[in-house]
């Protein structure tokens, strides 16, 4: 039975059981729980509808478990492909840098290298002054890397203990035709 059919059956059987319960109340027999349960079971298909709904729940659980496993497999595969793409990009960057080619036109793409700003390297968080830490709810403050990087990039800035800048890197841009 399909999910919409199960939902429809559950609604119909619930309404039928509610109508029976109203009739039993009108007759004053609703205080006998066993009579109410027997009447609903004998006069409606509510129990069968609930059994079908439980079977559908079990099937949903199985599908969710299977899909989670597939998502995990696909995530691992995606990460491997992303790493492969990073390696290929790095090889292209190295080849262009080695041949002093800052841009290159190919039949399928135009490649260009641009110099990136030096990035932050934290060598020892314990040595970094308190002004570069952002208060966080307990347990610990968070390092304000943006402010730290900005101060390190200033031309006449004094060295900041525990942090430095890297030499920068190149960024490959690929434009497809």
Short mmCIF file of C-alpha atoms in Angstrom, two decimals:
data_model
loop_
_atom_site.label_atom_id
_atom_site.label_comp_id
_atom_site.label_asym_id
_atom_site.label_seq_id
_atom_site.Cartn_x
_atom_site.Cartn_y
_atom_site.Cartn_z
CA UNK A 1 0.00 0.00 0.00
CA UNK A 2 1.34 3.45 -0.86
CA UNK A 3 1.92 6.18 1.70
CA UNK A 4 -1.04 8.29 0.48
CA UNK A 5 -3.28 5.22 0.59
CA UNK A 6 -2.12 4.43 4.13
CA UNK A 7 -2.79 8.03 5.21
CA UNK A 8 -6.24 7.93 3.61
CA UNK A 9 -7.06 4.58 5.24
CA UNK A 10 -5.87 5.81 8.65
CA UNK A 11 -8.04 8.92 8.40
CA UNK A 12 -11.13 6.98 7.30
CA UNK A 13 -10.76 4.32 9.97
CA UNK A 14 -10.05 6.92 12.68
CA UNK A 15 -13.22 8.80 11.72
CA UNK A 16 -15.22 5.56 11.77
CA UNK A 17 -13.83 4.70 15.22
CA UNK A 18 -14.64 8.21 16.50
CA UNK A 19 -18.22 7.84 15.25
CA UNK A 20 -18.53 4.48 17.03
CA UNK A 21 -17.16 6.04 20.22
CA UNK A 22 -19.79 8.80 20.02
CA UNK A 23 -22.51 6.14 19.61
CA UNK A 24 -21.17 4.20 22.61
CA UNK A 25 -21.11 7.40 24.68
CA UNK A 26 -24.71 8.13 23.71
CA UNK A 27 -25.64 4.65 24.89
CA UNK A 28 -23.66 5.14 28.12
CA UNK A 29 -21.33 2.25 27.37
CA UNK A 30 -18.13 4.23 26.90
CA UNK A 31 -16.89 3.54 30.45
CA UNK A 32 -16.19 -0.13 29.57
CA UNK A 33 -12.76 0.06 27.92
CA UNK A 34 -12.81 -3.56 26.80
CA UNK A 35 -16.22 -3.10 25.09
CA UNK A 36 -14.97 0.06 23.36
CA UNK A 37 -11.80 -1.71 22.13
CA UNK A 38 -13.73 -4.79 20.96
CA UNK A 39 -16.34 -2.66 19.18
CA UNK A 40 -13.73 -0.57 17.38
CA UNK A 41 -11.79 -3.71 16.39
CA UNK A 42 -14.92 -5.54 15.20
CA UNK A 43 -16.68 -2.66 13.42
CA UNK A 44 -13.73 -0.86 11.79
CA UNK A 45 -10.45 -1.69 10.09
CA UNK A 46 -8.53 0.69 12.35
CA UNK A 47 -6.25 -2.04 13.71
CA UNK A 48 -5.35 -3.20 10.18
CA UNK A 49 -4.75 0.42 9.10
CA UNK A 50 -2.44 0.91 12.08
CA UNK A 51 -0.60 -2.34 11.23
CA UNK A 52 -0.09 -1.09 7.66
CA UNK A 53 1.14 2.25 9.02
CA UNK A 54 3.64 0.47 11.29
CA UNK A 55 4.88 -1.59 8.32
CA UNK A 56 5.32 1.67 6.39
CA UNK A 57 7.26 3.13 9.36
CA UNK A 58 9.56 0.10 9.29
CA UNK A 59 10.11 0.56 5.56
CA UNK A 60 10.89 4.26 6.10
CA UNK A 61 13.45 3.34 8.77
CA UNK A 62 15.13 0.88 6.41
CA UNK A 63 15.22 3.45 3.59
CA UNK A 64 16.61 6.17 5.86
CA UNK A 65 19.35 3.82 7.08
CA UNK A 66 20.24 2.86 3.52
CA UNK A 67 20.23 6.45 2.31
CA UNK A 68 22.48 7.55 5.19
CA UNK A 69 24.97 4.84 4.19
CA UNK A 70 24.83 5.99 0.56
CA UNK A 71 25.25 9.63 1.62
CA UNK A 72 28.36 8.61 3.55
CA UNK A 73 29.71 6.75 0.50
CA UNK A 74 28.95 9.69 -1.77
CA UNK A 75 30.54 12.14 0.67
CA UNK A 76 33.76 10.11 0.73
CA UNK A 77 33.73 9.93 -3.06
CA UNK A 78 33.05 13.68 -3.35
CA UNK A 79 35.94 14.46 -1.00
CA UNK A 80 38.29 12.25 -3.02
CA UNK A 81 37.27 13.99 -6.25
CA UNK A 82 37.70 17.42 -4.61
CA UNK A 83 41.23 16.44 -3.51
CA UNK A 84 42.02 15.23 -7.02
CA UNK A 85 40.81 18.55 -8.44
CA UNK A 86 42.99 20.44 -5.92
CA UNK A 87 46.05 18.40 -6.97
CA UNK A 88 45.38 19.08 -10.66
CA UNK A 89 44.92 22.81 -10.01
CA UNK A 90 48.19 22.86 -8.04
CA UNK A 91 50.00 21.14 -10.93
CA UNK A 92 48.65 23.72 -13.39
CA UNK A 93 49.70 26.56 -11.06
CA UNK A 94 53.20 25.07 -10.69
CA UNK A 95 53.58 24.63 -14.45
CA UNK A 96 52.48 28.20 -15.13
CA UNK A 97 54.76 29.62 -12.39
CA UNK A 98 57.73 27.55 -13.58
CA UNK A 99 57.33 28.97 -17.10
CA UNK A 100 56.54 32.55 -15.96
CA UNK A 101 53.09 32.36 -17.55
CA UNK A 102 50.64 34.53 -15.57
CA UNK A 103 47.91 33.92 -18.15
CA UNK A 104 47.33 31.40 -20.87
CA UNK A 105 44.69 31.14 -23.59
CA UNK A 106 43.66 27.67 -24.61
CA UNK A 107 40.94 26.59 -27.04
CA UNK A 108 38.72 25.47 -24.13
CA UNK A 109 39.63 27.90 -21.35
CA UNK A 110 41.57 30.99 -20.36
CA UNK A 111 43.83 30.54 -17.34
CA UNK A 112 45.21 33.31 -15.18
CA UNK A 113 47.22 33.42 -11.97
CA UNK A 114 46.77 36.14 -9.39
CA UNK A 115 48.82 36.74 -6.28
CA UNK A 116 46.96 36.16 -3.04
CA UNK A 117 47.51 38.24 0.07
CA UNK A 118 49.62 36.57 2.75
CA UNK A 119 47.53 34.34 5.01
CA UNK A 120 47.65 34.06 8.77
CA UNK A 121 49.77 31.38 10.40
CA UNK A 122 49.19 30.91 14.13
CA UNK A 123 52.36 29.45 15.60
CA UNK A 124 51.37 29.54 19.26
CA UNK A 125 47.91 30.69 20.37
CA UNK A 126 49.09 31.04 23.97
CA UNK A 127 51.49 33.86 22.99
CA UNK A 128 48.88 35.94 21.12
CA UNK A 129 47.84 39.08 23.06
CA UNK A 130 44.38 39.19 24.64
CA UNK A 131 43.11 41.97 22.33
CA UNK A 132 42.90 39.44 19.49
CA UNK A 133 40.57 37.14 21.37
CA UNK A 134 36.77 37.41 21.10
CA UNK A 135 34.74 36.60 24.20
CA UNK A 136 32.63 33.52 23.77
CA UNK A 137 30.21 31.83 26.08
CA UNK A 138 32.13 29.42 28.25
CA UNK A 139 34.32 27.39 27.96
CA UNK A 140 36.86 29.49 25.98
CA UNK A 141 37.31 32.71 23.98
CA UNK A 142 37.69 32.59 20.20
CA UNK A 143 40.68 33.99 18.30
CA UNK A 144 39.78 37.05 16.16
CA UNK A 145 41.82 36.02 13.13
CA UNK A 146 40.52 38.90 11.02
CA UNK A 147 41.83 41.60 13.40
CA UNK A 148 45.06 39.71 13.96
CA UNK A 149 45.68 39.38 10.22
CA UNK A 150 44.87 43.07 9.63
CA UNK A 151 47.36 44.19 12.28
CA UNK A 152 50.07 41.86 10.96
CA UNK A 153 49.59 43.28 7.43
CA UNK A 154 50.25 46.87 8.54
CA UNK A 155 53.60 48.03 7.12
CA UNK A 156 55.11 49.46 10.32
CA UNK A 157 53.48 46.99 12.70
CA UNK A 158 55.48 45.45 15.47
CA UNK A 159 55.70 41.66 15.47
CA UNK A 160 52.87 39.95 17.33
CA UNK A 161 53.96 36.99 19.44
CA UNK A 162 52.46 33.67 18.41
CA UNK A 163 51.44 34.69 14.89
CA UNK A 164 52.97 35.58 11.54
CA UNK A 165 51.94 35.77 7.88
CA UNK A 166 52.80 33.27 5.21
CA UNK A 167 54.38 34.35 1.92
CA UNK A 168 51.06 34.40 0.11
CA UNK A 169 50.19 32.08 -2.71
CA UNK A 170 48.76 32.15 -6.17
CA UNK A 171 45.18 31.57 -7.15
CA UNK A 172 44.28 29.91 -10.44
CA UNK A 173 41.24 31.22 -12.28
CA UNK A 174 39.79 29.10 -15.08
CA UNK A 175 37.26 30.74 -17.40
CA UNK A 176 35.50 28.41 -19.78
CA UNK A 177 34.34 29.44 -23.21
#
